[in-house]
XYZ file of C-alpha atoms in Angstrom:
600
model
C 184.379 36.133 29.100
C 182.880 39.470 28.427
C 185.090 42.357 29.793
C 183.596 44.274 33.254
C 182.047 47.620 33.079
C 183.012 50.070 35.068
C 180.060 53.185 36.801
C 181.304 56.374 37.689
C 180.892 56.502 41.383
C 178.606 59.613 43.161
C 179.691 60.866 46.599
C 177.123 61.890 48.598
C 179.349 63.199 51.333
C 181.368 65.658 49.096
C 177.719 66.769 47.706
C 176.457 67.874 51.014
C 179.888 68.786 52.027
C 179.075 71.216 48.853
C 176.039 73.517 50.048
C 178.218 74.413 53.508
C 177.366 74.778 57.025
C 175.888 78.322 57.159
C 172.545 77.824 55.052
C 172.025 75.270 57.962
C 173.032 77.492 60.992
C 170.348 79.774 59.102
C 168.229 77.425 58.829
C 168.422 76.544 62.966
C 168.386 80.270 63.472
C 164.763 80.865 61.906
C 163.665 77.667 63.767
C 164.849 78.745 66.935
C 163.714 82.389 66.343
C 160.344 81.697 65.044
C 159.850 78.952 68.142
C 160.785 82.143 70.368
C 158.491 84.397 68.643
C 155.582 82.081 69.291
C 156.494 81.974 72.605
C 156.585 85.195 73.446
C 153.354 85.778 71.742
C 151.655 83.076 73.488
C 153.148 84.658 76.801
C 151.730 88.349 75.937
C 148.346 86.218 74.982
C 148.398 84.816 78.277
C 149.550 87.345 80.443
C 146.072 89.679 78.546
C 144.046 86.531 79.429
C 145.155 86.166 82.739
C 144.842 89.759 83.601
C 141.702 90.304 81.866
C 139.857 87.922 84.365
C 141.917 88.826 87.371
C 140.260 92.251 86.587
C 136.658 90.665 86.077
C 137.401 88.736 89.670
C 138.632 91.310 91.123
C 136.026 93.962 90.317
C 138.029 96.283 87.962
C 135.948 96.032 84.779
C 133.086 97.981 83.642
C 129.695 97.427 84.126
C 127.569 97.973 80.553
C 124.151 97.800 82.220
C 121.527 100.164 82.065
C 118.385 101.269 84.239
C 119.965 99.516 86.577
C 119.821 100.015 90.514
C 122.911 101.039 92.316
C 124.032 100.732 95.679
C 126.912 102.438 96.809
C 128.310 101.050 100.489
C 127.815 98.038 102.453
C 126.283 97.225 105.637
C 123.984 95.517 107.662
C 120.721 96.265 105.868
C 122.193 94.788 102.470
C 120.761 91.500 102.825
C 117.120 92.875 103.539
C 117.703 96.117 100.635
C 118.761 93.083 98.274
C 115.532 91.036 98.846
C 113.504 93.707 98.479
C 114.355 94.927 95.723
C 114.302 90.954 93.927
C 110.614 91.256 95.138
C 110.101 94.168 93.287
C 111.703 93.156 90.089
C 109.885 89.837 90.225
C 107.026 90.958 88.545
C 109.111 92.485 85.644
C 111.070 88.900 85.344
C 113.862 90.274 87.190
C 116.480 93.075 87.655
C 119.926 94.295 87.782
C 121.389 95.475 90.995
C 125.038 96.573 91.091
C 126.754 96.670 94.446
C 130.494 98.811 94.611
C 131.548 99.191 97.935
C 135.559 99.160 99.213
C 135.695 95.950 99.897
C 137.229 92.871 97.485
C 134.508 90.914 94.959
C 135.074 87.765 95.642
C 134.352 88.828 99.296
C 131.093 90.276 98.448
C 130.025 87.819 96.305
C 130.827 85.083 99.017
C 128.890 87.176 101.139
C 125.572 87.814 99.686
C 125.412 84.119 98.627
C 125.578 83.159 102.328
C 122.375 85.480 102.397
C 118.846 83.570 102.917
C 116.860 85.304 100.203
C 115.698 84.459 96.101
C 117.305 86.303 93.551
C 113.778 86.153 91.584
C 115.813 86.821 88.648
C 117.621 89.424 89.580
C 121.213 89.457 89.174
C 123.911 90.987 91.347
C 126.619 92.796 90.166
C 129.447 93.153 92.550
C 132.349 96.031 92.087
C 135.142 97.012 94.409
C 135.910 100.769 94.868
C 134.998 104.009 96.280
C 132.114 105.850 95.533
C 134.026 109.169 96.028
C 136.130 108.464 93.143
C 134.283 109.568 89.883
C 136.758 106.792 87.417
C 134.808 104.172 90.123
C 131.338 106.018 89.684
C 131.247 105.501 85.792
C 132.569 101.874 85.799
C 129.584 100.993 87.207
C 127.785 103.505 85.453
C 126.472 105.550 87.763
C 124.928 107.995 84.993
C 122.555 104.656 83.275
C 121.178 104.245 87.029
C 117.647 104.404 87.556
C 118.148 104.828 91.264
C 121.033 105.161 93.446
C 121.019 103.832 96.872
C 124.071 105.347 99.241
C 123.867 103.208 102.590
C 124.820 104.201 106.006
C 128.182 103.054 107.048
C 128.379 101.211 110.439
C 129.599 103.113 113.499
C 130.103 106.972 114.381
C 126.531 108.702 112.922
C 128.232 112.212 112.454
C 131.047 110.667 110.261
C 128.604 108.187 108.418
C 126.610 111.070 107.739
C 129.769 113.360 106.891
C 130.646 109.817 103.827
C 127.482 110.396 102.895
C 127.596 113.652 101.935
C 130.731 113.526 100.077
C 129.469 110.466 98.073
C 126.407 112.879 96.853
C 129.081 115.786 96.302
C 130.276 113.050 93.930
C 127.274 111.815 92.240
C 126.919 115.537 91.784
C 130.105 115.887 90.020
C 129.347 113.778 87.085
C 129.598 114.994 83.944
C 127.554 113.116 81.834
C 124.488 113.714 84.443
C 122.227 111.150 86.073
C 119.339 109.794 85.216
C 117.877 108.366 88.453
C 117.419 109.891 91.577
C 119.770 109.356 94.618
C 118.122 107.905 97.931
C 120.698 108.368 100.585
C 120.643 106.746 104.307
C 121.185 109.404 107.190
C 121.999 108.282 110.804
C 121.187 111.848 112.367
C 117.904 114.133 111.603
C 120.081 117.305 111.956
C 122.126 116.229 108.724
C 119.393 115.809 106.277
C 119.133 119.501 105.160
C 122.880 119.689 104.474
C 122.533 116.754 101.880
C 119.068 118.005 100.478
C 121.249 121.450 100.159
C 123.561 119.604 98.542
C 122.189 116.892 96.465
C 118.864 119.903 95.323
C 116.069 117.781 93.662
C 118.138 114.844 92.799
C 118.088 113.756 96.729
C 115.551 111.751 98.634
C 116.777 111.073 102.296
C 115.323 108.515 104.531
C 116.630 108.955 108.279
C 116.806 105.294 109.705
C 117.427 105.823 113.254
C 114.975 108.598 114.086
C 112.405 106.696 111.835
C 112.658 104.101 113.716
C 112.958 105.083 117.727
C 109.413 107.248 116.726
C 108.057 104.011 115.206
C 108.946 102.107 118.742
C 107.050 104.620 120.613
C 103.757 103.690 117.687
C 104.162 100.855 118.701
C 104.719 100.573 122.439
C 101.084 102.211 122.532
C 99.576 100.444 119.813
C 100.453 96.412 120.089
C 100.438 94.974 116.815
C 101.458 98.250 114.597
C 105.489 96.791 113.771
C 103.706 94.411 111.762
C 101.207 96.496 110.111
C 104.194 98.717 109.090
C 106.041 95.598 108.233
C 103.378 94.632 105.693
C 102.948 97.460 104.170
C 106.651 98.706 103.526
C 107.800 95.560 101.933
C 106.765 94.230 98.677
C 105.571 91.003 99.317
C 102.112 92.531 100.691
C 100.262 95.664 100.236
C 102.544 98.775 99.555
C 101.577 102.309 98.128
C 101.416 103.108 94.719
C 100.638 106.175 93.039
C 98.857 106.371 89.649
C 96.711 109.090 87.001
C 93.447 107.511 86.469
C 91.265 110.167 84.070
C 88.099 108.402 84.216
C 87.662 109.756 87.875
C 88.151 113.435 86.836
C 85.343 115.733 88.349
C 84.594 112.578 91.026
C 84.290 113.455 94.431
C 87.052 111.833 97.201
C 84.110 109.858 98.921
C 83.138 108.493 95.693
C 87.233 107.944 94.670
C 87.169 105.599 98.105
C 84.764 102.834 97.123
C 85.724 102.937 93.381
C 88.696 100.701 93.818
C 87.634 96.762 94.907
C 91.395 95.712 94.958
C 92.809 98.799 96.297
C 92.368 101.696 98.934
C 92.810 105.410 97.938
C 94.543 107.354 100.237
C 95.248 110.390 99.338
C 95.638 112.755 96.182
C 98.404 113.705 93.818
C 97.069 117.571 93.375
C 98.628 118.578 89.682
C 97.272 121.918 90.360
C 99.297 122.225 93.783
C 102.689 121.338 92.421
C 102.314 117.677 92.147
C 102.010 117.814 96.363
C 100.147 114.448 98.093
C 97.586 115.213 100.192
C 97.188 111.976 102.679
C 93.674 111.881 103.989
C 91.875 114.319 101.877
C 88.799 116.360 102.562
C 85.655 114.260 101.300
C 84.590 117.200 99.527
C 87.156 117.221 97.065
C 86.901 117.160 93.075
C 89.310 115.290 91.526
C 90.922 117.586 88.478
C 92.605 116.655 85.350
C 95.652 116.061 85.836
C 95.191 114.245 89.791
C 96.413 111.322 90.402
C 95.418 109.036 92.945
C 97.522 107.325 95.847
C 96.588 104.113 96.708
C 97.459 100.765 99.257
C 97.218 98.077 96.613
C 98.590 94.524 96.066
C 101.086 95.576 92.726
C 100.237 97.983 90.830
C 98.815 96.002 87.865
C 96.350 94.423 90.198
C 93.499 96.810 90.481
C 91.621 99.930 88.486
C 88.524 101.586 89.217
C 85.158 100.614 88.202
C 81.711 101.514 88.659
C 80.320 102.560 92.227
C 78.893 99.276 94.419
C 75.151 99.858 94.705
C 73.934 100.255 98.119
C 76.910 101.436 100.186
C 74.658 102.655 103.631
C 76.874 104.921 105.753
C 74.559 104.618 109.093
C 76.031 106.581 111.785
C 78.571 105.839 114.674
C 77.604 103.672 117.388
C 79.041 106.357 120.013
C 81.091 109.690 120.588
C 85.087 109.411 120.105
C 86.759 109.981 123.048
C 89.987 109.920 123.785
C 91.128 108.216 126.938
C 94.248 110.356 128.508
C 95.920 109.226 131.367
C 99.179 109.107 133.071
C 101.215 105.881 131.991
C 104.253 104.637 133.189
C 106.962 103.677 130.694
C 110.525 102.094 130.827
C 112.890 102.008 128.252
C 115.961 99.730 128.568
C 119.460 100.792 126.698
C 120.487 104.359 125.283
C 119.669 105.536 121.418
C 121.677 108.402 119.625
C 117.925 109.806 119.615
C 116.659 109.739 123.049
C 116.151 113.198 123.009
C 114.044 112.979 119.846
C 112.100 109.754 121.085
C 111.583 111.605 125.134
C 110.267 114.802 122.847
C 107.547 112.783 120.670
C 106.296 111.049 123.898
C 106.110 114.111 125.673
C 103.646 115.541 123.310
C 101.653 112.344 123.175
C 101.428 110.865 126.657
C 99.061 112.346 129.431
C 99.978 114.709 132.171
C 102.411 113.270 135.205
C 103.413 110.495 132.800
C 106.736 108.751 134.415
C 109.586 107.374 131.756
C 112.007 105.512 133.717
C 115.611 105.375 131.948
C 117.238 102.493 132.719
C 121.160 101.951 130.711
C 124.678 101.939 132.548
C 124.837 105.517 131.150
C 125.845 107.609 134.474
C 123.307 109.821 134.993
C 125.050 113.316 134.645
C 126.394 112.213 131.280
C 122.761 111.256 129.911
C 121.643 114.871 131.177
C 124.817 116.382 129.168
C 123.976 114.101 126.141
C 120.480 115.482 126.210
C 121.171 118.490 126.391
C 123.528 118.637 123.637
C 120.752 116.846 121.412
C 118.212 119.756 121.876
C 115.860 118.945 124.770
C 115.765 120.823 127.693
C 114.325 118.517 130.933
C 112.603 121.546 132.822
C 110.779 122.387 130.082
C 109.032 118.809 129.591
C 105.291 119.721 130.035
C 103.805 115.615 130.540
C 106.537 113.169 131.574
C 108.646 112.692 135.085
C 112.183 111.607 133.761
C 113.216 108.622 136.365
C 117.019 108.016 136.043
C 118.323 104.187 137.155
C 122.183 103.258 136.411
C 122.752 99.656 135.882
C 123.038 96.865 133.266
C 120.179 95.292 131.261
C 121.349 91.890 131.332
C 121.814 91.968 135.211
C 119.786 89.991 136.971
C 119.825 91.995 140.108
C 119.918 95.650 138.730
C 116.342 94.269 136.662
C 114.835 93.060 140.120
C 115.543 96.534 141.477
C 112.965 97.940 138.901
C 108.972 97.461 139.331
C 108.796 95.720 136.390
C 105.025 94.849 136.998
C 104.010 98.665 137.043
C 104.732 99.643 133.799
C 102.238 99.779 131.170
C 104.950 99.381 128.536
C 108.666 98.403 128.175
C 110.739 99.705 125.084
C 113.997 97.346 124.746
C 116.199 99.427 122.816
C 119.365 98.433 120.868
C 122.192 99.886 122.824
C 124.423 102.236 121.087
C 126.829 100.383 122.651
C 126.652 97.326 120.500
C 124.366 98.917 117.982
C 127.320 98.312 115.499
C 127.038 94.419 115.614
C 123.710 93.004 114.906
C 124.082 89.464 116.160
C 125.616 91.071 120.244
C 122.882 93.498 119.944
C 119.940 90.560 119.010
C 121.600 88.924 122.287
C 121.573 91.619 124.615
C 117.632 92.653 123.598
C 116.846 88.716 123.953
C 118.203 88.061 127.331
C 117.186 91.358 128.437
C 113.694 90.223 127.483
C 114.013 87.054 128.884
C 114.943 88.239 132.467
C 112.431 90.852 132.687
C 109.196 88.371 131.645
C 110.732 86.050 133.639
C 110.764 89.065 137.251
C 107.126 89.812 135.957
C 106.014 85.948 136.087
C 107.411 85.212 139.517
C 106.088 88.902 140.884
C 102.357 87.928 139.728
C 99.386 87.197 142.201
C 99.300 83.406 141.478
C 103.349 82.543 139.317
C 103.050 78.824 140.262
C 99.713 78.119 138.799
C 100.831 76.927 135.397
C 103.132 75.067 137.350
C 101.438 73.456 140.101
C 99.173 71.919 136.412
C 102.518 70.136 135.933
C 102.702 68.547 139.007
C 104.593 71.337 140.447
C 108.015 70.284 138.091
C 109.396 73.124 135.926
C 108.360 72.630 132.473
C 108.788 74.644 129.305
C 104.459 74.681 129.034
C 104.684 76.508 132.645
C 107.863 78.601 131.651
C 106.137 80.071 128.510
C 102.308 80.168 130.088
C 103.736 82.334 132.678
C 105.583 84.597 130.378
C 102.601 85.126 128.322
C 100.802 85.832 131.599
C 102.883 88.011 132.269
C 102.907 89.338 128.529
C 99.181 90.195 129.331
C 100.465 92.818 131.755
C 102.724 95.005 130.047
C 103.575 95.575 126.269
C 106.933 95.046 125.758
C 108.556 96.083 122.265
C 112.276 94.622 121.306
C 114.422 96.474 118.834
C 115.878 93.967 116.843
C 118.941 94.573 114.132
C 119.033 90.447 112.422
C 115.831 89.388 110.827
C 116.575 85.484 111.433
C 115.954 86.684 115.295
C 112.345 87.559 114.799
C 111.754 83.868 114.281
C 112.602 83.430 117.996
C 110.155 85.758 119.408
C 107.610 84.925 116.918
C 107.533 81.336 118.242
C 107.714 82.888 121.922
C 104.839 84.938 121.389
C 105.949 87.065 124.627
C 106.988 89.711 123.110
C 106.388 92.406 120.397
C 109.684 93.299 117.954
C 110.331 96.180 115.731
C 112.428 94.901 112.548
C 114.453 98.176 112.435
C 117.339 96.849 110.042
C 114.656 95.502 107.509
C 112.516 98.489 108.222
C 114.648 100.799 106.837
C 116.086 98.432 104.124
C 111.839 98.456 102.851
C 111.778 101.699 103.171
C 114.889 102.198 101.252
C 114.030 100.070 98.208
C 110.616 102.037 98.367
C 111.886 105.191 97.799
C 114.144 104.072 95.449
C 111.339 102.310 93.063
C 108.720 105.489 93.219
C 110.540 108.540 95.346
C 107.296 110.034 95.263
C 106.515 107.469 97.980
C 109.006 109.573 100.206
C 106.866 112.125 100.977
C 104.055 109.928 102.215
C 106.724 107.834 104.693
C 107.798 111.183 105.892
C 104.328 112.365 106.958
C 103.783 108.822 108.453
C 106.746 108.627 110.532
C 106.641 112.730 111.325
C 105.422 114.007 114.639
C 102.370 116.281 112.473
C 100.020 115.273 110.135
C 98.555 112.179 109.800
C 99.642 108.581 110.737
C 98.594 104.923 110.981
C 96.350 103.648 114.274
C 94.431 100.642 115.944
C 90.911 101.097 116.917
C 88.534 99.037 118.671
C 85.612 97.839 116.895
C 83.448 99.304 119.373
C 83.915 102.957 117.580
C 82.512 101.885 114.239
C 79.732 99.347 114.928
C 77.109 97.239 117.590
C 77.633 94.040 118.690
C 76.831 91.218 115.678
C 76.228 94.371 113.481
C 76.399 92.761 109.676
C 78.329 95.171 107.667
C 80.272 95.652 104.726
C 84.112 96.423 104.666
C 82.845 99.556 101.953
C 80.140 100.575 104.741
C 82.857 101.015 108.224
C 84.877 102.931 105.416
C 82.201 104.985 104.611
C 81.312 105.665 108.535
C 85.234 105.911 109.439
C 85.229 109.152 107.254
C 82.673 110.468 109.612
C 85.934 111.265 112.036
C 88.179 111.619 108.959
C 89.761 108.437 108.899
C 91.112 106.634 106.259
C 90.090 102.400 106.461
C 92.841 100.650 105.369
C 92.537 96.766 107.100
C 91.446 94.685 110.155
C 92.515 92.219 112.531
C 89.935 89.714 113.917
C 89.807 89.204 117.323
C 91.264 85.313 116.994
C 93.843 86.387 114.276
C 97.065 86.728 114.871
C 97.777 88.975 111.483
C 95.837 91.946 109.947
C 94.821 91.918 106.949
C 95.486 95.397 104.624
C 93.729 95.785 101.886
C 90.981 93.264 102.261
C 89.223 91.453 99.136
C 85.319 91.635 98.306
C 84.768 94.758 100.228
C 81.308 94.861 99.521
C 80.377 91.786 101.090
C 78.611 91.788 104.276
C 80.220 90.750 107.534
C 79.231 89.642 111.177
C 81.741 91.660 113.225
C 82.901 91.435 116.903
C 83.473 93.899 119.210
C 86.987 92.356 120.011
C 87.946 93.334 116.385
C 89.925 95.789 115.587
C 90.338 98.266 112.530
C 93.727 100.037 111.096
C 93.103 103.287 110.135
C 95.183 106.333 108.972
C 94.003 109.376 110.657
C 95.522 112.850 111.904
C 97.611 112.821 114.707
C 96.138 113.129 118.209
């Protein structure tokens, strides 16, 4: 039997036991370390992450844009500013528009998407922070802006105005200059030349509230204007547009009129005067190099002059223009920060022994005192009898106190009162309105005859017939704040509104796209020079008299009167700007013409 054989036996223990413990506990150490490391990392990574879109949410980061528009504040008029100026941009495939106000994103953001307008492709930029900061002014760079819009804050007009001024103080301060203009919303007339001071040629001011009380008076005597004006300030219609044209260079203005067939000149851009506009020019003048010519015009890609129309007759006036002066009787309803400005303009416009009732819960000493400290002096009123009532506009029995049915018009004013809220404000005007068609109805010769065709029930067919009746009476114009209320009284049809929240916001994104356009709103809306009017048909032609739009232009100038549209006497709208203006027309006598003209 072959002996065993023995192997040397390996222990593995003993060999491990060998290398020791600490190259382990090193080894665990880096692990543990490295594993820590990584976390931390990932933590710093996280934490940058995190913050870096809490900024972006929260409105902290820059804005990189350029030629951008910028809108510094927030109020009311956003909403309508914001659709304007998508309107505007829609043409160009869209804008940028960059909101910072002191308010958080998210909120503004929330806020304008609950807003019922298109973008257009626009885009919105929200920031938060205050424009009298100049590390806020540059993150949304203020100096890249092609226009800067400050808006009016809500509330006290001297300490709006007072914000105002320190936010163009600010704009001012920027080092790196601006390269838009600055378009700033005042409440109060008497503050303008303190920012113009300020802000030099940089500045274009629009004053909302005084623009629009003299705009309610325009319209008071001329039913039908508040949407003329509406047309033409916003974009989606006709607006003013201002352009060098050198083929009309040694052209007379007369010729200029009928040169344009999808636009209407009116007025000149004199190079030679210091780049002045001259509304309603002399037909005399010779267009220079260097003139350029303002016009009422669709977009301002949409027309260009050609030839002259052949055959343009001019005729002559159907009868001598006379203006019919005589004593009126108006009421306005509610208290304005501008009464004294609004009693002033209808003093100088309205015939002698003209009566304006006031009717507000302002006690009557205190109105005197508040006049007085606005700048008008009562004994020194030359064509309206001031009439002082005390009571409450949405009081039945205060409004039956009033003789509602003698007034020839009825202003329904937004009371300063509640002027800060829109929505309270809409209310007030609409019941207010409301109660007093409602006194005029039941106070006219025959009130139940609408109903008595029902059978002698109350039905909505007799409610509204009678209104309108009544409606047929006495122009009544409501100041309204919310747009999404002019829906009511459109359907109504009892009542004439003046938009005076979207007003201003077209006016605003106007001045903002051409400030040149400034000037011409300031002439418009100022108590000299030359402004928009109705006129009856009657002044311009005979009865079934086949005419050309071109030819009443051509005879309007005969009284120096710019043509600019028309309303039909079965139309509800006019229509600015009219297309094929050389073809011939059968006109009534029930038509009526829009026309800008010296004031009377």
């Amino acid at each position: 039997m072959p002996p065993a054989v023995s192997f040397p036996v390996c222990s593995r223990g003993n060999h491990a036991t060998s290398q020791g413990v600490g190259p382990r506990l090193v080894a665990l150490s880096i692990s543990f370390g490295g594993m820590l490391v990584f976390a931390m990392m990932l933590g710093l990574v996280s934490d940058g992450i995190s913050d870096k879109f809490d900024s972006l949410r929260k409105g902290k980061s820059e804005v990189v844009e350029k030629n951008h528009t910028l809108i510094l504040g927030w109020s009311d008029k956003l909403g309508s500013l914001l659709n304007q100026l998508s309107i505007a941009n829609e043409s160009l495939g869209g804008g940028t528009v960059v909101v910072m106000a002191e308010r958080d994103k998210e909120e503004m953001e929330l806020d304008i998407a609950r807003m019922e307008f298109e973008f257009k492709g626009t885009s919105v930029i929200c920031r938060s922070g205050s424009p009298l900061i100049l590390a806020d002014l540059r993150k949304v760079s203020v100096s890249k802006a092609r226009a800067i819009i400050v808006l009016a804050e809500d509330g006290n007009a001297d300490q709006s105005d007072a914000r105002a001024l320190r936010t163009v103080l600010s704009l001012t301060g920027v080092k790196e200059g601006l390269r838009g203009h600055i378009v700033v919303e005042l409440s109060d007339l008497d503050n303008e030349v303190l920012v113009k001071l300020v802000g030099g040629d940089l500045v274009e001011t629009v004053v909302a509230h005084d623009v629009i009380g003299r705009l309610m008076i325009q319209c008071a005597r001329q039913p039908g204007l508040a949407q003329i004006w509406e047309d033409i300030l916003g974009f989606e219609n006709c607006e003013f547009y201002i352009k060098r044209w050198p083929q009309l260079d040694d052209m007379q203005f007369e010729d200029v009129l009928i040169s344009f067939p999808a636009a209407i000149p009116c007025g000149i851009k004199v190079a030679s005067y210091g780049g002045k506009i001259i509304l309603n020019p002399d037909d005399s003048y010779v267009m220079q190099e260097g003139d350029e010519v303002l016009v009422i015009a669709e977009d301002d890609d949409t027309y260009a002059p050609t030839s002259l129309p052949n055959k343009v007759w001019r005729g002559s006036l159907p009868k001598d223009f006379v203006f019919p002066r005589s004593a009126e009787r108006i009421l306005f309803c509610g208290w304005r920060r501008d009464m004294e400005d609004m009693i002033m303009v209808l003093d100088a416009s309205l015939a002698h022994n003209s009566e304006l009732w006031m009717f507000n819960d302002v006690p009557e000493k205190e109105r005197e005192k508040k006049l007085t400290d606005g700048g008008l002096d009562i004994n020194r009123l030359e064509n309206i009898i001031l009439v002082n009532r005390e009571g409450n506009a949405v009081i039945r029995r205060h409004l039956e106190s009033l003789p509602l049915e003698s007034f020839d018009s009825i202003l329904i004013l937004a009371d300063e009162s509640v002027e800060d809220s829109a929505i309270q404000a809409d209310s007030r005007s609409l019941a207010t309105l409301l109660l007093i068609r409602d006194i005029q109805a039941r106070r006219l010769p025959y009130p139940a005859m609408a109903s008595q065709a029902h059978g002698g029930s109350f039905s909505k067919g007799s409610w509204i017939g009678e209104m309108k009746q009544a409606s047929d009476k006495t122009v009544i114009i409501s100041e309204i704040l919310d747009p999404r209320t002019k829906n009511l009284l459109s359907m109504s049809k009892i009542s004439d509104y003046v938009l005076s929240n979207e007003l201003v916001s077209m006016a605003l994104a106007m001045v903002a796209e051409d400030r040149q356009i400034n000037s011409v709103l300031e002439e418009l809306f100022a108590e000299q020079g030359n402004e928009m009017h109705i006129r009856q048909a009657d002044l311009y032609l005979h009865e079934s008299e086949k005419l050309s739009f071109y030819e009443i232009m051509l005879r309007a100038r005969q009284r120096r009167e710019i043509l600019i549209g028309y309303r039909l006497a079965n139309a509800e709208r006019a229509v600015i700007n009219p297309p094929a203006k050389s073809d011939k027309w059968k006109w009534s006598l029930k038509d009526v013409f829009v026309v800008i003209t010296e004031k009377e």
